[in-house]
Amino acid sequence: MILIDDSKLLPLLNAASSTNDFTGHRDDFLAQASQFLEHHQTLIRDRHRQGACGAEIVANLTALTDKLISTLFTFVCSDISTMLPCTLIALGGYGRCEMNPHSDIDLMFYVNDLNSPFTVQVSERLLYLLWDLDLDVGHSVRDDDACFTIAGNDLSACTSLLDSRYICGDESLYQHYASCVLPKIIIRNSHNFIRKKMVEHRRRLKKYGSSVYLLEPNIKEGEGGLRDLHTILWIAKVKYKVDSLRGLIIKGLITEPEADEFMSSLDYLWRIRNELHYLSPRKNEQLHFEQQEQIANFLGYKNSKKALAVEQFMQDYYAATTRVEHLTSTLIARASHQEKKEQYVGDYSRRRNIDDGFYALRGELHLNREELFIDSPETMMKAFQLVQRHHLDMSLQVKALIRQNLHRINDRFRRSRQVNTIFLDILRHKKGVSDVLFQMHHLLFLNHYIPEFKRIFCQVQHDAYHIYTVDTHTLFAVKEIDQLWQGKYAAKKPLLTRLADEIEKPELMILAVMMHDIGKGQGQNHCEKGAKIIPTIARRFGLGKEDRQRLEFLVRQHLLMAHISQRRDLNDPHLILQFAQTMVSSENLKMLYLLTFSDIKAVGPDVWSEWKGFLLKELYEKSYAVMEKGNFQADQYLGKIRNRKREVAIILSDDFNKKTINECLRNFSTRYLTSYRSCEIANHIQVILGRGSNTLAMQVVHNQEQSFTEVIISTLNIPGLFSNIAGIMAANGVNILGAQIFTQKNGVAVDILQVGREGNIYNDERKWKKIKQDLISFLEGCKCVEDLVRKREDSSLDLSRNAPTAVPCVEIDNEISHEYTVFDIFAKDEVGLLYQMTNSLKNMGINISVSKITTMGDHAGNTFYIQDIFGHKIIQSEKLAELQQTLLDELSE
């Protein structure tokens, strides 16, 4: 504890008292008080930086505030001859002695006469001094009646009174408050206080995050934060009339280990909150990305091969807040059940035996005897199955006993045929699977039963893309499969729903989802590392060879389908054939499709889009067709083109003469003719031929079901046409999802774009009229695209918080396509990024044929299928290295 030295203030206090001149000494006293405050704040901050625990810093800041306020109170009263009873009482966090560096000071002037000149004079003098010291002060002036009224009308005010504490002033008046007022407030409000507090608790978690696994958690209000611990004490004060943990221990409502865990959790959160406040210019409870990195550094975390320092810190933080949430929920449930305990005893009228050792009562699962899990540890798994099959809640008794017996889950337990049979039965039940797994996870049962799962427990990925920790993301992915089984997506996703119902072994599907990210606990290349873990897990579960191999395949390939659908040309038949061959069997393809859907959907609320779903479905259907029909032969390939041309001619026969249609078809490349169905080609030709002598023709079609808009643009080709189209789209706030770029042999360009943003289509006709006019103006030389993009960049105000930065990356793939070199470019998503990259490629003499864009949080992945100016694939290593470096240099700027 730091000794608070107020010696420099005493002479001024004495001078003011002896001369009865508050006003004459105010400025000098304020200056000395400011120095006193700054000096001790520096000492305390230095102690914090030297490694002092959270409790020490909080205690010092509270003591400093107490000494300052009591000294100021003495000073403001120094020239008042007639003193009336007045006491200063600390409320809220200050009343709990929990002062952090930027905590506000909540004061109550407790008096007998609210309107006396003395009360007004003292309160005004003291408050103005505190404000002049730049302190955040909340204040109230109350007597007995005011305390009773505010407590009855305002839950927050009632709660702050529960934390009231004497600071200075008339001690006898405070004793009256403590013995006559506060007890009545508790008694009068006890009936509704707990109920209202639980409602407030739920609302708070809904506002600040009902999961401890949010990307940037609120250390005070979020689940597992300080407010959860405060709630325990508030309920204890009202329900059990105790004001400390020791009182709860004495009453047998909390154990010594639980009390120790409570205090250690407080200390841990206090230390982090202290550093967060010191890093922030003002009061801040949100652990933003930037502060996370700084706090990790302050706490001594270091980057390792497996994880960044900040990821290690946040993993520990989430683990700590998980413990807080466990402790809070247990104690609150214990308190809410305590009242009902006596009426339950002997009440067998509604008790129902449902299995050996278990019975159901009032919708909850109970044990016949508390030694059941000790004598038969395997019955812990049975408890989860009974909850699932009988639609029961797990009683507080069962939850507590599972937690107490987790140490009995050993290798023998994990390899038990009985245990594993029950577990697999739970997974194949298709009803409430995710609920049971969330329960297992919440009670830490899953970590003990599957040790590999413990490696991803609360594991963080420090980016703006992954919203949840790895374990929570995994369970949310299981929930997506669960919802398919329950028919929640039957209307909007009929194919996925049907395939989920057709899966031969539902338990294997759930295991694949549970294990897909299991390798992230071992660092990079998690797909391969996860697959290598699977044989060990499969043997423990007693899976057969075929199931083990399928599970291993799904874990190893779980990113493949998303990668190909979002970044590769799905009109390339060789790509589809190669992917289909990788799948080996249609069951693998079905399960990978379902796994990919659940994985993307569970990353975060804004990650899945119907456009991504459209691409996944297209890849599935094309691959499934290849697997069903067998390999595709060259003669079938040529026959397909002939049939397609014939069908197009029939469709367009009423609009154009046969010669014009055939001439247009001859000008198309083979790649184009195999990429689109007959009806689509016919539509494109209508746009091309409908242009006539105009500069440009444009068709806009909204796909409501898949939430994107398709734009077909036809004009005479010029160098860098697509780059400038991308620039004009960016200048008008239109986000491109994908593009296919074709140039006929006669020099007519057909660019087919898919555009959309966050599940919305662009259906404002005025916007499309302006875009068309901008395109025409550019083609006729009246507008500069670069100026339009720059204007858009200047007007776009980025209000987002700092997110973890990622270094731009350019990857080259010369194997995936026979005709094209494929560039994958990853960079921060900004206005005009696509224009910048396509313009750079144009300046380097590169032609783009296919472009696909994927956003991941605030980063974008851009894929380009490119050729040189002669229409050839780029194979020279020197040229590829030059292109790669040029792009990296421009992106880094």
PDB file of N, CA, C and O in Angstrom, residues 663-691:
ATOM      1  N   GLU A 663     -23.231 -15.566 -87.203  1.00  0.00           N
ATOM      2  CA  GLU A 663     -22.023 -14.742 -87.242  1.00  0.00           C
ATOM      3  C   GLU A 663     -21.600 -14.348 -85.822  1.00  0.00           C
ATOM      4  O   GLU A 663     -20.417 -14.383 -85.479  1.00  0.00           O
ATOM      5  N   CYS A 664     -22.581 -13.997 -85.018  1.00  0.00           N
ATOM      6  CA  CYS A 664     -22.283 -13.613 -83.615  1.00  0.00           C
ATOM      7  C   CYS A 664     -21.745 -14.812 -82.847  1.00  0.00           C
ATOM      8  O   CYS A 664     -20.801 -14.681 -82.066  1.00  0.00           O
ATOM      9  N   LEU A 665     -22.325 -15.979 -83.044  1.00  0.00           N
ATOM     10  CA  LEU A 665     -21.867 -17.184 -82.352  1.00  0.00           C
ATOM     11  C   LEU A 665     -20.446 -17.568 -82.765  1.00  0.00           C
ATOM     12  O   LEU A 665     -19.644 -18.010 -81.943  1.00  0.00           O
ATOM     13  N   ARG A 666     -20.129 -17.391 -84.095  1.00  0.00           N
ATOM     14  CA  ARG A 666     -18.777 -17.726 -84.562  1.00  0.00           C
ATOM     15  C   ARG A 666     -17.727 -16.826 -83.921  1.00  0.00           C
ATOM     16  O   ARG A 666     -16.567 -17.213 -83.773  1.00  0.00           O
ATOM     17  N   ASN A 667     -18.104 -15.627 -83.533  1.00  0.00           N
ATOM     18  CA  ASN A 667     -17.154 -14.684 -82.938  1.00  0.00           C
ATOM     19  C   ASN A 667     -16.860 -14.986 -81.462  1.00  0.00           C
ATOM     20  O   ASN A 667     -15.974 -14.366 -80.873  1.00  0.00           O
ATOM     21  N   PHE A 668     -17.639 -15.904 -80.883  1.00  0.00           N
ATOM     22  CA  PHE A 668     -17.401 -16.270 -79.476  1.00  0.00           C
ATOM     23  C   PHE A 668     -16.330 -17.352 -79.388  1.00  0.00           C
ATOM     24  O   PHE A 668     -16.219 -18.211 -80.261  1.00  0.00           O
ATOM     25  N   SER A 669     -15.596 -17.324 -78.273  1.00  0.00           N
ATOM     26  CA  SER A 669     -14.582 -18.352 -78.019  1.00  0.00           C
ATOM     27  C   SER A 669     -15.246 -19.625 -77.517  1.00  0.00           C
ATOM     28  O   SER A 669     -16.394 -19.615 -77.036  1.00  0.00           O
ATOM     29  N   THR A 670     -14.526 -20.720 -77.627  1.00  0.00           N
ATOM     30  CA  THR A 670     -15.025 -21.999 -77.104  1.00  0.00           C
ATOM     31  C   THR A 670     -15.269 -21.897 -75.607  1.00  0.00           C
ATOM     32  O   THR A 670     -16.244 -22.462 -75.088  1.00  0.00           O
ATOM     33  N   ARG A 671     -14.378 -21.206 -74.910  1.00  0.00           N
ATOM     34  CA  ARG A 671     -14.546 -21.063 -73.453  1.00  0.00           C
ATOM     35  C   ARG A 671     -15.881 -20.422 -73.115  1.00  0.00           C
ATOM     36  O   ARG A 671     -16.585 -20.849 -72.195  1.00  0.00           O
ATOM     37  N   TYR A 672     -16.240 -19.372 -73.872  1.00  0.00           N
ATOM     38  CA  TYR A 672     -17.518 -18.712 -73.615  1.00  0.00           C
ATOM     39  C   TYR A 672     -18.679 -19.665 -73.859  1.00  0.00           C
ATOM     40  O   TYR A 672     -19.603 -19.772 -73.053  1.00  0.00           O
ATOM     41  N   LEU A 673     -18.643 -20.380 -74.994  1.00  0.00           N
ATOM     42  CA  LEU A 673     -19.764 -21.235 -75.376  1.00  0.00           C
ATOM     43  C   LEU A 673     -19.973 -22.405 -74.418  1.00  0.00           C
ATOM     44  O   LEU A 673     -21.082 -22.944 -74.319  1.00  0.00           O
ATOM     45  N   THR A 674     -18.920 -22.811 -73.707  1.00  0.00           N
ATOM     46  CA  THR A 674     -19.079 -23.882 -72.715  1.00  0.00           C
ATOM     47  C   THR A 674     -19.371 -23.348 -71.319  1.00  0.00           C
ATOM     48  O   THR A 674     -19.656 -24.117 -70.407  1.00  0.00           O
ATOM     49  N   SER A 675     -19.317 -22.033 -71.163  1.00  0.00           N
ATOM     50  CA  SER A 675     -19.503 -21.442 -69.830  1.00  0.00           C
ATOM     51  C   SER A 675     -20.954 -21.127 -69.511  1.00  0.00           C
ATOM     52  O   SER A 675     -21.329 -21.015 -68.340  1.00  0.00           O
ATOM     53  N   TYR A 676     -21.789 -20.960 -70.547  1.00  0.00           N
ATOM     54  CA  TYR A 676     -23.155 -20.500 -70.312  1.00  0.00           C
ATOM     55  C   TYR A 676     -24.169 -21.421 -70.987  1.00  0.00           C
ATOM     56  O   TYR A 676     -23.888 -22.048 -72.011  1.00  0.00           O
ATOM     57  N   ARG A 677     -25.368 -21.443 -70.395  1.00  0.00           N
ATOM     58  CA  ARG A 677     -26.455 -22.210 -70.978  1.00  0.00           C
ATOM     59  C   ARG A 677     -27.008 -21.474 -72.201  1.00  0.00           C
ATOM     60  O   ARG A 677     -26.753 -20.274 -72.397  1.00  0.00           O
ATOM     61  N   SER A 678     -27.770 -22.188 -72.973  1.00  0.00           N
ATOM     62  CA  SER A 678     -28.289 -21.625 -74.230  1.00  0.00           C
ATOM     63  C   SER A 678     -29.090 -20.351 -73.993  1.00  0.00           C
ATOM     64  O   SER A 678     -28.955 -19.360 -74.732  1.00  0.00           O
ATOM     65  N   CYS A 679     -29.958 -20.361 -72.991  1.00  0.00           N
ATOM     66  CA  CYS A 679     -30.799 -19.194 -72.729  1.00  0.00           C
ATOM     67  C   CYS A 679     -29.969 -17.981 -72.326  1.00  0.00           C
ATOM     68  O   CYS A 679     -30.288 -16.836 -72.670  1.00  0.00           O
ATOM     69  N   GLU A 680     -28.863 -18.218 -71.598  1.00  0.00           N
ATOM     70  CA  GLU A 680     -27.995 -17.123 -71.191  1.00  0.00           C
ATOM     71  C   GLU A 680     -27.249 -16.542 -72.386  1.00  0.00           C
ATOM     72  O   GLU A 680     -27.115 -15.313 -72.532  1.00  0.00           O
ATOM     73  N   ILE A 681     -26.749 -17.416 -73.252  1.00  0.00           N
ATOM     74  CA  ILE A 681     -26.057 -16.954 -74.457  1.00  0.00           C
ATOM     75  C   ILE A 681     -27.008 -16.140 -75.325  1.00  0.00           C
ATOM     76  O   ILE A 681     -26.644 -15.078 -75.854  1.00  0.00           O
ATOM     77  N   ALA A 682     -28.226 -16.612 -75.457  1.00  0.00           N
ATOM     78  CA  ALA A 682     -29.223 -15.888 -76.251  1.00  0.00           C
ATOM     79  C   ALA A 682     -29.455 -14.491 -75.687  1.00  0.00           C
ATOM     80  O   ALA A 682     -29.568 -13.504 -76.439  1.00  0.00           O
ATOM     81  N   ASN A 683     -29.519 -14.380 -74.378  1.00  0.00           N
ATOM     82  CA  ASN A 683     -29.714 -13.085 -73.736  1.00  0.00           C
ATOM     83  C   ASN A 683     -28.525 -12.163 -74.003  1.00  0.00           C
ATOM     84  O   ASN A 683     -28.689 -10.972 -74.299  1.00  0.00           O
ATOM     85  N   HIS A 684     -27.305 -12.715 -73.901  1.00  0.00           N
ATOM     86  CA  HIS A 684     -26.105 -11.912 -74.152  1.00  0.00           C
ATOM     87  C   HIS A 684     -26.089 -11.401 -75.593  1.00  0.00           C
ATOM     88  O   HIS A 684     -25.719 -10.248 -75.857  1.00  0.00           O
ATOM     89  N   ILE A 685     -26.477 -12.267 -76.539  1.00  0.00           N
ATOM     90  CA  ILE A 685     -26.490 -11.868 -77.945  1.00  0.00           C
ATOM     91  C   ILE A 685     -27.514 -10.746 -78.175  1.00  0.00           C
ATOM     92  O   ILE A 685     -27.282  -9.816 -78.959  1.00  0.00           O
ATOM     93  N   GLN A 686     -28.643 -10.815 -77.478  1.00  0.00           N
ATOM     94  CA  GLN A 686     -29.631  -9.739 -77.589  1.00  0.00           C
ATOM     95  C   GLN A 686     -29.052  -8.405 -77.158  1.00  0.00           C
ATOM     96  O   GLN A 686     -29.323  -7.356 -77.760  1.00  0.00           O
ATOM     97  N   VAL A 687     -28.229  -8.435 -76.101  1.00  0.00           N
ATOM     98  CA  VAL A 687     -27.584  -7.198 -75.639  1.00  0.00           C
ATOM     99  C   VAL A 687     -26.574  -6.721 -76.683  1.00  0.00           C
ATOM    100  O   VAL A 687     -26.529  -5.531 -77.033  1.00  0.00           O
ATOM    101  N   ILE A 688     -25.762  -7.659 -77.205  1.00  0.00           N
ATOM    102  CA  ILE A 688     -24.723  -7.299 -78.178  1.00  0.00           C
ATOM    103  C   ILE A 688     -25.343  -6.711 -79.448  1.00  0.00           C
ATOM    104  O   ILE A 688     -24.967  -5.624 -79.905  1.00  0.00           O
ATOM    105  N   LEU A 689     -26.291  -7.437 -80.017  1.00  0.00           N
ATOM    106  CA  LEU A 689     -26.891  -6.991 -81.276  1.00  0.00           C
ATOM    107  C   LEU A 689     -27.819  -5.794 -81.067  1.00  0.00           C
ATOM    108  O   LEU A 689     -28.016  -4.982 -81.986  1.00  0.00           O
ATOM    109  N   GLY A 690     -28.365  -5.675 -79.868  1.00  0.00           N
ATOM    110  CA  GLY A 690     -29.245  -4.548 -79.572  1.00  0.00           C
ATOM    111  C   GLY A 690     -28.499  -3.231 -79.438  1.00  0.00           C
ATOM    112  O   GLY A 690     -29.112  -2.162 -79.449  1.00  0.00           O
ATOM    113  N   ARG A 691     -27.171  -3.298 -79.301  1.00  0.00           N
ATOM    114  CA  ARG A 691     -26.377  -2.058 -79.167  1.00  0.00           C
ATOM    115  C   ARG A 691     -26.417  -1.244 -80.454  1.00  0.00           C
ATOM    116  O   ARG A 691     -26.445  -0.006 -80.417  1.00  0.00           O
TER     117      ARG A 691
END
